[in-house]
DNA sequence: CAGGATCCCCCACGATACTG
DNA sequence: CAGTATCGTGGGGGATCCTG
């Protein structure tokens, strides 16, 4: 007997982010959350250590980075490799699944980055129309 | 003056989400935020009225939906068309730019939805290993 | 260096009420 | 119907300290 999700067709997806209770909503939020997306994007280029990641992701705090990485690791998107040396060395890298997610996320990110001039112009028009409220 | 795109390894991107002060970071957050992504996803299928959107996006409050739509409209991703009838009728639809963003976002969403079984299994393994603290 | 533990603040968000 | 206005709260998130 096959599970429904085996046949991931176009139509009836077993998981649906639009439903409040669907677990995919939570994972999507980890992925697209304030720091999750940036962490995945940074790791796409190769494995990084904790503080390398911190420096790469401008503005993230230790706590939030740690928290973010745990969530991504739990979801199976990031692999954590600790070496019991002194000083300790921990490398983070994407799992194959994480690479798939990161790829699609980066496509989105680059698209947005590439269209920021349009966005900025739209904002000006909007603000002018509404009288810079 | 020195540009920052060198660090990303990307070629000629004037905007870089990894930099704290880059405006693309804000737009990306509108797009991938808790409700922004779902609004874009819902509108991808066609224009919708306010309450249709509300029903479509399970769990969103009036206030947050309104706020979200304003941000997306300001960024030039969503077009708002109000008809001065009684009762009022307002349709929201994606702009061409918004369609571009939504397409890429939906690619990501569908990928995540389609891999949720893997994610859920990864979580179980993670929780087992760490022994439910 | 990697990150857990703590403290605390602020505002994102929901609930409710009101308007055109 | 399509929103705005107001208020209260939880927890997201930053700062700091501490340990292995």
mmCIF file of C-alpha atoms in Angstrom, chain A residues 46-128:
data_model
loop_
_atom_site.group_PDB
_atom_site.id
_atom_site.type_symbol
_atom_site.label_atom_id
_atom_site.label_comp_id
_atom_site.label_asym_id
_atom_site.label_seq_id
_atom_site.Cartn_x
_atom_site.Cartn_y
_atom_site.Cartn_z
ATOM 1 C CA UNK A 46 29.942 25.797 1.820
ATOM 2 C CA UNK A 47 30.208 24.712 5.431
ATOM 3 C CA UNK A 48 30.897 27.385 7.995
ATOM 4 C CA UNK A 49 31.747 27.575 11.659
ATOM 5 C CA UNK A 50 29.557 29.302 14.178
ATOM 6 C CA UNK A 51 31.339 32.613 14.297
ATOM 7 C CA UNK A 52 31.925 32.617 10.578
ATOM 8 C CA UNK A 53 28.210 32.397 10.157
ATOM 9 C CA UNK A 54 27.723 35.159 12.672
ATOM 10 C CA UNK A 55 30.002 37.476 10.804
ATOM 11 C CA UNK A 56 28.452 36.534 7.514
ATOM 12 C CA UNK A 57 24.930 37.310 8.687
ATOM 13 C CA UNK A 58 25.186 40.920 9.640
ATOM 14 C CA UNK A 59 23.155 41.746 12.744
ATOM 15 C CA UNK A 60 22.336 38.321 14.114
ATOM 16 C CA UNK A 61 22.913 37.753 17.820
ATOM 17 C CA UNK A 62 24.549 34.667 19.280
ATOM 18 C CA UNK A 63 21.347 33.540 20.812
ATOM 19 C CA UNK A 64 19.247 33.887 17.697
ATOM 20 C CA UNK A 65 21.820 32.221 15.497
ATOM 21 C CA UNK A 66 22.096 29.337 17.897
ATOM 22 C CA UNK A 67 18.335 29.039 18.105
ATOM 23 C CA UNK A 68 17.950 29.275 14.338
ATOM 24 C CA UNK A 69 20.558 26.608 13.691
ATOM 25 C CA UNK A 70 18.924 24.256 16.159
ATOM 26 C CA UNK A 71 15.575 24.604 14.440
ATOM 27 C CA UNK A 72 17.116 23.979 11.041
ATOM 28 C CA UNK A 73 19.076 21.025 12.336
ATOM 29 C CA UNK A 74 15.961 19.540 13.871
ATOM 30 C CA UNK A 75 14.116 19.917 10.594
ATOM 31 C CA UNK A 76 16.915 18.025 8.864
ATOM 32 C CA UNK A 77 18.091 20.947 6.766
ATOM 33 C CA UNK A 78 21.422 21.562 8.456
ATOM 34 C CA UNK A 79 24.015 19.114 9.676
ATOM 35 C CA UNK A 80 26.082 19.944 12.701
ATOM 36 C CA UNK A 81 29.533 18.418 12.974
ATOM 37 C CA UNK A 82 31.324 18.935 16.256
ATOM 38 C CA UNK A 83 34.971 18.028 16.723
ATOM 39 C CA UNK A 84 36.007 17.315 20.298
ATOM 40 C CA UNK A 85 39.161 19.338 20.009
ATOM 41 C CA UNK A 86 40.367 22.193 22.101
ATOM 42 C CA UNK A 87 39.452 24.837 21.223
ATOM 43 C CA UNK A 88 36.229 23.291 19.989
ATOM 44 C CA UNK A 89 35.412 23.407 16.338
ATOM 45 C CA UNK A 90 31.923 22.988 14.996
ATOM 46 C CA UNK A 91 31.056 23.037 11.338
ATOM 47 C CA UNK A 92 27.622 23.554 9.948
ATOM 48 C CA UNK A 93 26.658 22.424 6.502
ATOM 49 C CA UNK A 94 23.534 21.857 4.507
ATOM 50 C CA UNK A 95 22.045 18.404 4.177
ATOM 51 C CA UNK A 96 20.902 17.362 0.703
ATOM 52 C CA UNK A 97 17.402 18.362 1.709
ATOM 53 C CA UNK A 98 18.716 21.671 2.979
ATOM 54 C CA UNK A 99 20.450 22.276 -0.326
ATOM 55 C CA UNK A 100 17.178 21.794 -2.144
ATOM 56 C CA UNK A 101 15.496 24.316 0.086
ATOM 57 C CA UNK A 102 18.385 26.765 -0.060
ATOM 58 C CA UNK A 103 18.530 26.624 -3.829
ATOM 59 C CA UNK A 104 14.915 27.664 -4.160
ATOM 60 C CA UNK A 105 15.255 30.228 -1.449
ATOM 61 C CA UNK A 106 18.282 31.790 -3.100
ATOM 62 C CA UNK A 107 16.426 31.986 -6.374
ATOM 63 C CA UNK A 108 13.854 34.077 -4.560
ATOM 64 C CA UNK A 109 16.435 36.166 -2.742
ATOM 65 C CA UNK A 110 18.368 36.967 -5.874
ATOM 66 C CA UNK A 111 15.186 37.849 -7.694
ATOM 67 C CA UNK A 112 14.227 40.296 -4.966
ATOM 68 C CA UNK A 113 17.725 41.751 -4.800
ATOM 69 C CA UNK A 114 17.713 42.196 -8.548
ATOM 70 C CA UNK A 115 14.402 44.039 -8.505
ATOM 71 C CA UNK A 116 15.004 46.358 -5.591
ATOM 72 C CA UNK A 117 15.155 49.411 -7.826
ATOM 73 C CA UNK A 118 11.610 48.717 -8.960
ATOM 74 C CA UNK A 119 10.544 48.196 -5.372
ATOM 75 C CA UNK A 120 12.126 51.425 -4.239
ATOM 76 C CA UNK A 121 10.462 53.329 -7.054
ATOM 77 C CA UNK A 122 7.106 51.779 -6.187
ATOM 78 C CA UNK A 123 7.565 52.925 -2.617
ATOM 79 C CA UNK A 124 8.224 56.483 -3.667
ATOM 80 C CA UNK A 125 5.137 56.524 -5.831
ATOM 81 C CA UNK A 126 3.079 55.068 -3.012
ATOM 82 C CA UNK A 127 4.351 57.532 -0.456
ATOM 83 C CA UNK A 128 3.838 60.471 -2.790
#
